[in-house]
Amino acid sequence: MIPTLPDLLIEPVVRLALAEDLGRAGDVTAKACIPEDARMRAVFAARKPGVLAGIDCVRLAVLAMDPKASVELKLRDGEAFEAGAVLAEVEADARAFLSAERTALNLLGRLCGIATLTHAYVDAVSGTKARIADTRKTTPGLRALEKHAVLCGGGLNHRFGLDDAILIKDNHVAVCGGVGEAVRRAKAAAGHLMKVEVEVDGLDQLDEALAERPDVIMLDNFTLPMLREAVTRTAGRVTLEASGGVNLETVRAIAETGVDVISVGALTHSAPSLDIGLDAV
């Protein structure tokens, strides 16, 4: 089941986006063209098939501009839809609704795009043991929403930030003087609930890491033969995460090597926005 993002996390993002769009004078077009007492009914409709994420951004954007608006959400986050599907129906003050339109569409399209791309990756590795995970390559200020969208698409969340897991990268290793020393320092500092992951870029570093028994080893830009060898050498002792060079053409072969997790930065940094429109009814 997809966890629901609380309004407390979504609302500040929505209000900041609205403030950015409204600027100093508000929606001058709506004020000039739309009668003050006009009402409007419209639907948010998908132009292409996809997976829903961020539907509450629509509700909160509209209600921020018109607290008395009626917003009926037709689908829940995580549900798939076809082109033409109505995602939400709104009846509101026309000026307010038109002022909220672009913010609602921008956020909804962005998050549905991430969920839809994630779903494509999850489908691509179906039947293997590998799970698809995101990274911290997110849009500043939108991480909670974008990682929620990954969950909606069937993926996993990696770290949310620098404070919830230890991930030793190549530059940490360089400063520490080696993979083994870096893992030893990390395990000495970590609390009993804090996991330790280390990135390695070759089989020699893999062996060095295995000797220190981290929780997870990230195999960075390994070739397919190297990935298979890493799975054999590890023999299930730690979780193996493949990273680098992952796209929809390569992900199936990577999954078939036997790794546990495949992290894909493209889920959040390269997902195209899904085409969703607002149609007056």
Tab-separated table of N, CA, C and O in Angstrom, residues 18-105:
chain	number	residue	atom	x	y	z
A	18	LEU	N	2.724	28.682	-5.739
A	18	LEU	CA	1.692	29.674	-6.033
A	18	LEU	C	2.237	31.095	-5.886
A	18	LEU	O	1.982	31.965	-6.728
A	19	ALA	N	2.990	31.330	-4.822
A	19	ALA	CA	3.560	32.658	-4.602
A	19	ALA	C	4.504	33.040	-5.739
A	19	ALA	O	4.532	34.196	-6.186
A	20	GLU	N	5.273	32.089	-6.214
A	20	GLU	CA	6.181	32.331	-7.327
A	20	GLU	C	5.395	32.747	-8.573
A	20	GLU	O	5.813	33.646	-9.318
A	21	ASP	N	4.259	32.089	-8.813
A	21	ASP	CA	3.469	32.353	-10.007
A	21	ASP	C	2.672	33.652	-9.884
A	21	ASP	O	2.539	34.403	-10.857
A	22	LEU	N	2.147	33.934	-8.703
A	22	LEU	CA	1.303	35.109	-8.521
A	22	LEU	C	2.107	36.405	-8.480
A	22	LEU	O	1.578	37.478	-8.785
A	23	GLY	N	3.384	36.312	-8.097
A	23	GLY	CA	4.234	37.490	-8.089
A	23	GLY	C	3.722	38.587	-7.183
A	23	GLY	O	3.124	38.335	-6.136
A	24	ARG	N	3.930	39.832	-7.608
A	24	ARG	CA	3.577	40.971	-6.757
A	24	ARG	C	2.129	41.421	-6.932
A	24	ARG	O	1.535	41.994	-6.019
A	25	ALA	N	1.554	41.168	-8.110
A	25	ALA	CA	0.240	41.729	-8.408
A	25	ALA	C	-0.847	40.682	-8.590
A	25	ALA	O	-1.992	41.014	-8.877
A	26	GLY	N	-0.507	39.408	-8.442
A	26	GLY	CA	-1.497	38.375	-8.638
A	26	GLY	C	-1.747	38.103	-10.112
A	26	GLY	O	-0.993	38.545	-10.989
A	27	ASP	N	-2.800	37.365	-10.396
A	27	ASP	CA	-3.115	36.967	-11.761
A	27	ASP	C	-3.814	38.127	-12.474
A	27	ASP	O	-5.043	38.262	-12.432
A	28	VAL	N	-3.041	38.972	-13.155
A	28	VAL	CA	-3.613	40.162	-13.779
A	28	VAL	C	-4.528	39.795	-14.951
A	28	VAL	O	-5.473	40.529	-15.267
A	29	THR	N	-4.268	38.661	-15.609
A	29	THR	CA	-5.122	38.236	-16.715
A	29	THR	C	-6.509	37.857	-16.215
A	29	THR	O	-7.527	38.273	-16.773
A	30	ALA	N	-6.561	37.046	-15.160
A	30	ALA	CA	-7.848	36.644	-14.603
A	30	ALA	C	-8.628	37.852	-14.093
A	30	ALA	O	-9.844	37.969	-14.302
A	31	LYS	N	-7.918	38.769	-13.437
A	31	LYS	CA	-8.593	39.970	-12.919
A	31	LYS	C	-9.169	40.813	-14.047
A	31	LYS	O	-10.243	41.405	-13.916
A	32	ALA	N	-8.458	40.875	-15.167
A	32	ALA	CA	-8.901	41.711	-16.273
A	32	ALA	C	-10.045	41.090	-17.065
A	32	ALA	O	-10.935	41.809	-17.542
A	33	CYS	N	-10.030	39.768	-17.193
A	33	CYS	CA	-10.954	39.107	-18.124
A	33	CYS	C	-12.128	38.398	-17.466
A	33	CYS	O	-13.162	38.177	-18.116
A	34	ILE	N	-11.989	37.994	-16.225
A	34	ILE	CA	-12.992	37.139	-15.590
A	34	ILE	C	-13.825	37.959	-14.605
A	34	ILE	O	-13.272	38.621	-13.720
A	35	PRO	N	-15.151	37.947	-14.734
A	35	PRO	CA	-15.996	38.658	-13.769
A	35	PRO	C	-15.717	38.191	-12.336
A	35	PRO	O	-15.415	37.013	-12.100
A	36	GLU	N	-15.849	39.085	-11.417
A	36	GLU	CA	-15.478	38.801	-10.030
A	36	GLU	C	-16.295	37.676	-9.422
A	36	GLU	O	-15.807	36.932	-8.571
A	37	ASP	N	-17.544	37.532	-9.872
A	37	ASP	CA	-18.421	36.515	-9.281
A	37	ASP	C	-18.547	35.256	-10.137
A	37	ASP	O	-19.385	34.394	-9.887
A	38	ALA	N	-17.717	35.106	-11.150
A	38	ALA	CA	-17.830	33.964	-12.059
A	38	ALA	C	-17.388	32.677	-11.376
A	38	ALA	O	-16.452	32.658	-10.564
A	39	ARG	N	-18.079	31.589	-11.728
A	39	ARG	CA	-17.721	30.256	-11.248
A	39	ARG	C	-17.238	29.418	-12.427
A	39	ARG	O	-17.529	29.724	-13.580
A	40	MET	N	-16.540	28.338	-12.109
A	40	MET	CA	-15.979	27.502	-13.173
A	40	MET	C	-15.933	26.058	-12.724
A	40	MET	O	-15.591	25.754	-11.576
A	41	ARG	N	-16.295	25.158	-13.659
A	41	ARG	CA	-16.142	23.728	-13.435
A	41	ARG	C	-15.183	23.184	-14.483
A	41	ARG	O	-15.242	23.545	-15.660
A	42	ALA	N	-14.290	22.330	-14.049
A	42	ALA	CA	-13.315	21.766	-14.984
A	42	ALA	C	-12.796	20.453	-14.444
A	42	ALA	O	-12.952	20.135	-13.256
A	43	VAL	N	-12.171	19.689	-15.337
A	43	VAL	CA	-11.572	18.417	-14.939
A	43	VAL	C	-10.096	18.414	-15.312
A	43	VAL	O	-9.679	18.999	-16.321
A	44	PHE	N	-9.307	17.768	-14.487
A	44	PHE	CA	-7.920	17.471	-14.813
A	44	PHE	C	-7.926	16.123	-15.532
A	44	PHE	O	-8.324	15.112	-14.945
A	45	ALA	N	-7.508	16.125	-16.788
A	45	ALA	CA	-7.616	14.930	-17.621
A	45	ALA	C	-6.254	14.539	-18.182
A	45	ALA	O	-5.464	15.400	-18.595
A	46	ALA	N	-5.991	13.243	-18.202
A	46	ALA	CA	-4.721	12.735	-18.718
A	46	ALA	C	-4.736	12.718	-20.235
A	46	ALA	O	-5.700	12.237	-20.848
A	47	ARG	N	-3.679	13.229	-20.840
A	47	ARG	CA	-3.537	13.161	-22.294
A	47	ARG	C	-2.825	11.870	-22.714
A	47	ARG	O	-2.929	11.451	-23.862
A	48	LYS	N	-2.107	11.265	-21.767
A	48	LYS	CA	-1.385	10.024	-22.040
A	48	LYS	C	-1.598	9.066	-20.868
A	48	LYS	O	-1.928	9.493	-19.760
A	49	PRO	N	-1.396	7.763	-21.082
A	49	PRO	CA	-1.506	6.817	-19.962
A	49	PRO	C	-0.365	6.994	-18.981
A	49	PRO	O	0.718	7.482	-19.338
A	50	GLY	N	-0.591	6.601	-17.734
A	50	GLY	CA	0.464	6.730	-16.743
A	50	GLY	C	0.068	6.179	-15.396
A	50	GLY	O	-0.919	5.443	-15.268
A	51	VAL	N	0.842	6.560	-14.386
A	51	VAL	CA	0.598	6.171	-12.998
A	51	VAL	C	0.447	7.454	-12.182
A	51	VAL	O	1.249	8.379	-12.320
A	52	LEU	N	-0.566	7.500	-11.349
A	52	LEU	CA	-0.888	8.725	-10.625
A	52	LEU	C	0.031	8.942	-9.420
A	52	LEU	O	0.289	8.023	-8.644
A	53	ALA	N	0.479	10.183	-9.278
A	53	ALA	CA	1.212	10.620	-8.081
A	53	ALA	C	1.016	12.123	-7.940
A	53	ALA	O	1.025	12.849	-8.934
A	54	GLY	N	0.798	12.574	-6.717
A	54	GLY	CA	0.674	14.001	-6.465
A	54	GLY	C	-0.707	14.576	-6.651
A	54	GLY	O	-0.861	15.798	-6.775
A	55	ILE	N	-1.735	13.755	-6.620
A	55	ILE	CA	-3.081	14.268	-6.846
A	55	ILE	C	-3.500	15.251	-5.748
A	55	ILE	O	-4.290	16.173	-5.991
A	56	ASP	N	-2.934	15.109	-4.556
A	56	ASP	CA	-3.289	16.041	-3.485
A	56	ASP	C	-2.724	17.438	-3.736
A	56	ASP	O	-3.189	18.413	-3.121
A	57	CYS	N	-1.739	17.559	-4.623
A	57	CYS	CA	-1.243	18.888	-4.996
A	57	CYS	C	-2.343	19.684	-5.684
A	57	CYS	O	-2.432	20.903	-5.526
A	58	VAL	N	-3.180	19.006	-6.455
A	58	VAL	CA	-4.312	19.658	-7.103
A	58	VAL	C	-5.275	20.187	-6.046
A	58	VAL	O	-5.676	21.358	-6.069
A	59	ARG	N	-5.647	19.321	-5.137
A	59	ARG	CA	-6.597	19.720	-4.078
A	59	ARG	C	-6.074	20.918	-3.288
A	59	ARG	O	-6.805	21.909	-3.082
A	60	LEU	N	-4.821	20.854	-2.879
A	60	LEU	CA	-4.275	21.911	-2.023
A	60	LEU	C	-4.049	23.211	-2.782
A	60	LEU	O	-4.217	24.297	-2.222
A	61	ALA	N	-3.682	23.130	-4.058
A	61	ALA	CA	-3.489	24.350	-4.844
A	61	ALA	C	-4.811	25.081	-5.038
A	61	ALA	O	-4.892	26.312	-4.891
A	62	VAL	N	-5.872	24.335	-5.354
A	62	VAL	CA	-7.180	24.953	-5.567
A	62	VAL	C	-7.718	25.530	-4.266
A	62	VAL	O	-8.195	26.677	-4.225
A	63	LEU	N	-7.630	24.761	-3.200
A	63	LEU	CA	-8.174	25.229	-1.914
A	63	LEU	C	-7.381	26.397	-1.344
A	63	LEU	O	-7.940	27.225	-0.606
A	64	ALA	N	-6.114	26.493	-1.673
A	64	ALA	CA	-5.321	27.640	-1.213
A	64	ALA	C	-5.838	28.935	-1.827
A	64	ALA	O	-5.787	30.000	-1.199
A	65	MET	N	-6.343	28.843	-3.060
A	65	MET	CA	-6.856	30.032	-3.739
A	65	MET	C	-8.346	30.250	-3.472
A	65	MET	O	-8.820	31.381	-3.473
A	66	ASP	N	-9.077	29.153	-3.271
A	66	ASP	CA	-10.515	29.241	-2.982
A	66	ASP	C	-10.863	28.188	-1.940
A	66	ASP	O	-11.162	27.039	-2.276
A	67	PRO	N	-10.844	28.559	-0.662
A	67	PRO	CA	-11.112	27.589	0.410
A	67	PRO	C	-12.497	26.950	0.336
A	67	PRO	O	-12.720	25.895	0.930
A	68	LYS	N	-13.425	27.559	-0.401
A	68	LYS	CA	-14.778	27.020	-0.509
A	68	LYS	C	-14.965	26.159	-1.755
A	68	LYS	O	-16.072	25.696	-2.036
A	69	ALA	N	-13.916	25.931	-2.511
A	69	ALA	CA	-14.022	25.150	-3.747
A	69	ALA	C	-14.399	23.704	-3.455
A	69	ALA	O	-14.131	23.170	-2.372
A	70	SER	N	-15.004	23.061	-4.437
A	70	SER	CA	-15.288	21.632	-4.377
A	70	SER	C	-14.258	20.912	-5.241
A	70	SER	O	-14.140	21.186	-6.443
A	71	VAL	N	-13.508	20.004	-4.624
A	71	VAL	CA	-12.476	19.245	-5.346
A	71	VAL	C	-12.749	17.757	-5.141
A	71	VAL	O	-12.682	17.254	-4.020
A	72	GLU	N	-13.071	17.063	-6.218
A	72	GLU	CA	-13.340	15.631	-6.160
A	72	GLU	C	-12.217	14.877	-6.864
A	72	GLU	O	-12.045	14.997	-8.087
A	73	LEU	N	-11.451	14.128	-6.093
A	73	LEU	CA	-10.350	13.347	-6.652
A	73	LEU	C	-10.903	12.009	-7.124
A	73	LEU	O	-11.506	11.267	-6.355
A	74	LYS	N	-10.678	11.680	-8.390
A	74	LYS	CA	-11.274	10.490	-8.986
A	74	LYS	C	-10.425	9.231	-8.807
A	74	LYS	O	-10.947	8.114	-8.854
A	75	LEU	N	-9.125	9.397	-8.639
A	75	LEU	CA	-8.220	8.270	-8.469
A	75	LEU	C	-7.291	8.546	-7.301
A	75	LEU	O	-7.144	9.691	-6.853
A	76	ARG	N	-6.636	7.496	-6.822
A	76	ARG	CA	-5.671	7.626	-5.734
A	76	ARG	C	-4.255	7.493	-6.266
A	76	ARG	O	-4.017	6.846	-7.284
A	77	ASP	N	-3.312	8.097	-5.558
A	77	ASP	CA	-1.911	7.939	-5.922
A	77	ASP	C	-1.547	6.457	-6.000
A	77	ASP	O	-1.944	5.656	-5.143
A	78	GLY	N	-0.803	6.106	-7.039
A	78	GLY	CA	-0.391	4.725	-7.243
A	78	GLY	C	-1.258	3.977	-8.234
A	78	GLY	O	-0.889	2.891	-8.682
A	79	GLU	N	-2.415	4.548	-8.594
A	79	GLU	CA	-3.304	3.891	-9.554
A	79	GLU	C	-2.898	4.228	-10.982
A	79	GLU	O	-2.522	5.373	-11.286
A	80	ALA	N	-2.981	3.239	-11.866
A	80	ALA	CA	-2.692	3.452	-13.283
A	80	ALA	C	-3.932	3.995	-13.984
A	80	ALA	O	-5.064	3.757	-13.554
A	81	PHE	N	-3.717	4.733	-15.075
A	81	PHE	CA	-4.837	5.288	-15.835
A	81	PHE	C	-4.481	5.311	-17.312
A	81	PHE	O	-3.319	5.242	-17.701
A	82	GLU	N	-5.503	5.419	-18.122
A	82	GLU	CA	-5.348	5.486	-19.574
A	82	GLU	C	-5.484	6.927	-20.046
A	82	GLU	O	-5.951	7.807	-19.303
A	83	ALA	N	-5.084	7.170	-21.275
A	83	ALA	CA	-5.279	8.495	-21.864
A	83	ALA	C	-6.760	8.843	-21.855
A	83	ALA	O	-7.616	8.011	-22.158
A	84	GLY	N	-7.064	10.078	-21.470
A	84	GLY	CA	-8.453	10.523	-21.391
A	84	GLY	C	-9.065	10.387	-20.017
A	84	GLY	O	-10.162	10.910	-19.779
A	85	ALA	N	-8.396	9.710	-19.107
A	85	ALA	CA	-8.950	9.512	-17.762
A	85	ALA	C	-9.087	10.842	-17.032
A	85	ALA	O	-8.205	11.702	-17.100
A	86	VAL	N	-10.197	11.008	-16.330
A	86	VAL	CA	-10.401	12.175	-15.477
A	86	VAL	C	-9.785	11.884	-14.118
A	86	VAL	O	-10.150	10.911	-13.453
A	87	LEU	N	-8.847	12.719	-13.714
A	87	LEU	CA	-8.130	12.502	-12.465
A	87	LEU	C	-8.753	13.274	-11.301
A	87	LEU	O	-8.685	12.827	-10.157
A	88	ALA	N	-9.326	14.422	-11.601
A	88	ALA	CA	-9.975	15.234	-10.560
A	88	ALA	C	-10.981	16.158	-11.217
A	88	ALA	O	-10.807	16.580	-12.367
A	89	GLU	N	-12.052	16.464	-10.485
A	89	GLU	CA	-13.080	17.398	-10.954
A	89	GLU	C	-13.206	18.520	-9.934
A	89	GLU	O	-13.268	18.270	-8.725
A	90	VAL	N	-13.245	19.753	-10.432
A	90	VAL	CA	-13.227	20.921	-9.546
A	90	VAL	C	-14.331	21.895	-9.933
A	90	VAL	O	-14.602	22.106	-11.126
A	91	GLU	N	-14.945	22.473	-8.920
A	91	GLU	CA	-15.878	23.588	-9.111
A	91	GLU	C	-15.435	24.672	-8.144
A	91	GLU	O	-15.318	24.438	-6.936
A	92	ALA	N	-15.151	25.879	-8.676
A	92	ALA	CA	-14.558	26.905	-7.826
A	92	ALA	C	-14.780	28.287	-8.413
A	92	ALA	O	-15.231	28.445	-9.559
A	93	ASP	N	-14.445	29.298	-7.620
A	93	ASP	CA	-14.363	30.659	-8.117
A	93	ASP	C	-13.434	30.669	-9.331
A	93	ASP	O	-12.311	30.156	-9.271
A	94	ALA	N	-13.891	31.238	-10.444
A	94	ALA	CA	-13.146	31.132	-11.701
A	94	ALA	C	-11.783	31.805	-11.626
A	94	ALA	O	-10.781	31.258	-12.102
A	95	ARG	N	-11.731	33.003	-11.060
A	95	ARG	CA	-10.444	33.693	-10.958
A	95	ARG	C	-9.457	32.873	-10.134
A	95	ARG	O	-8.291	32.694	-10.517
A	96	ALA	N	-9.924	32.395	-9.009
A	96	ALA	CA	-9.047	31.636	-8.115
A	96	ALA	C	-8.579	30.353	-8.784
A	96	ALA	O	-7.401	29.983	-8.711
A	97	PHE	N	-9.497	29.673	-9.443
A	97	PHE	CA	-9.167	28.398	-10.084
A	97	PHE	C	-8.117	28.590	-11.180
A	97	PHE	O	-7.132	27.857	-11.270
A	98	LEU	N	-8.328	29.593	-12.012
A	98	LEU	CA	-7.371	29.835	-13.091
A	98	LEU	C	-5.999	30.248	-12.554
A	98	LEU	O	-4.972	29.959	-13.168
A	99	SER	N	-5.994	30.887	-11.412
A	99	SER	CA	-4.718	31.265	-10.796
A	99	SER	C	-3.967	30.057	-10.241
A	99	SER	O	-2.745	30.055	-10.167
A	100	ALA	N	-4.715	29.026	-9.859
A	100	ALA	CA	-4.099	27.808	-9.307
A	100	ALA	C	-3.752	26.795	-10.382
A	100	ALA	O	-2.993	25.851	-10.133
A	101	GLU	N	-4.283	26.974	-11.587
A	101	GLU	CA	-4.188	25.960	-12.641
A	101	GLU	C	-2.751	25.510	-12.918
A	101	GLU	O	-2.443	24.320	-12.903
A	102	ARG	N	-1.847	26.439	-13.195
A	102	ARG	CA	-0.501	26.059	-13.627
A	102	ARG	C	0.285	25.379	-12.511
A	102	ARG	O	1.000	24.403	-12.748
A	103	THR	N	0.151	25.873	-11.286
A	103	THR	CA	0.834	25.225	-10.165
A	103	THR	C	0.354	23.790	-10.011
A	103	THR	O	1.157	22.864	-9.854
A	104	ALA	N	-0.957	23.581	-10.059
A	104	ALA	CA	-1.507	22.230	-9.921
A	104	ALA	C	-1.014	21.323	-11.046
A	104	ALA	O	-0.591	20.184	-10.810
A	105	LEU	N	-1.040	21.819	-12.287
A	105	LEU	CA	-0.618	21.006	-13.419
A	105	LEU	C	0.881	20.728	-13.408
A	105	LEU	O	1.323	19.624	-13.745
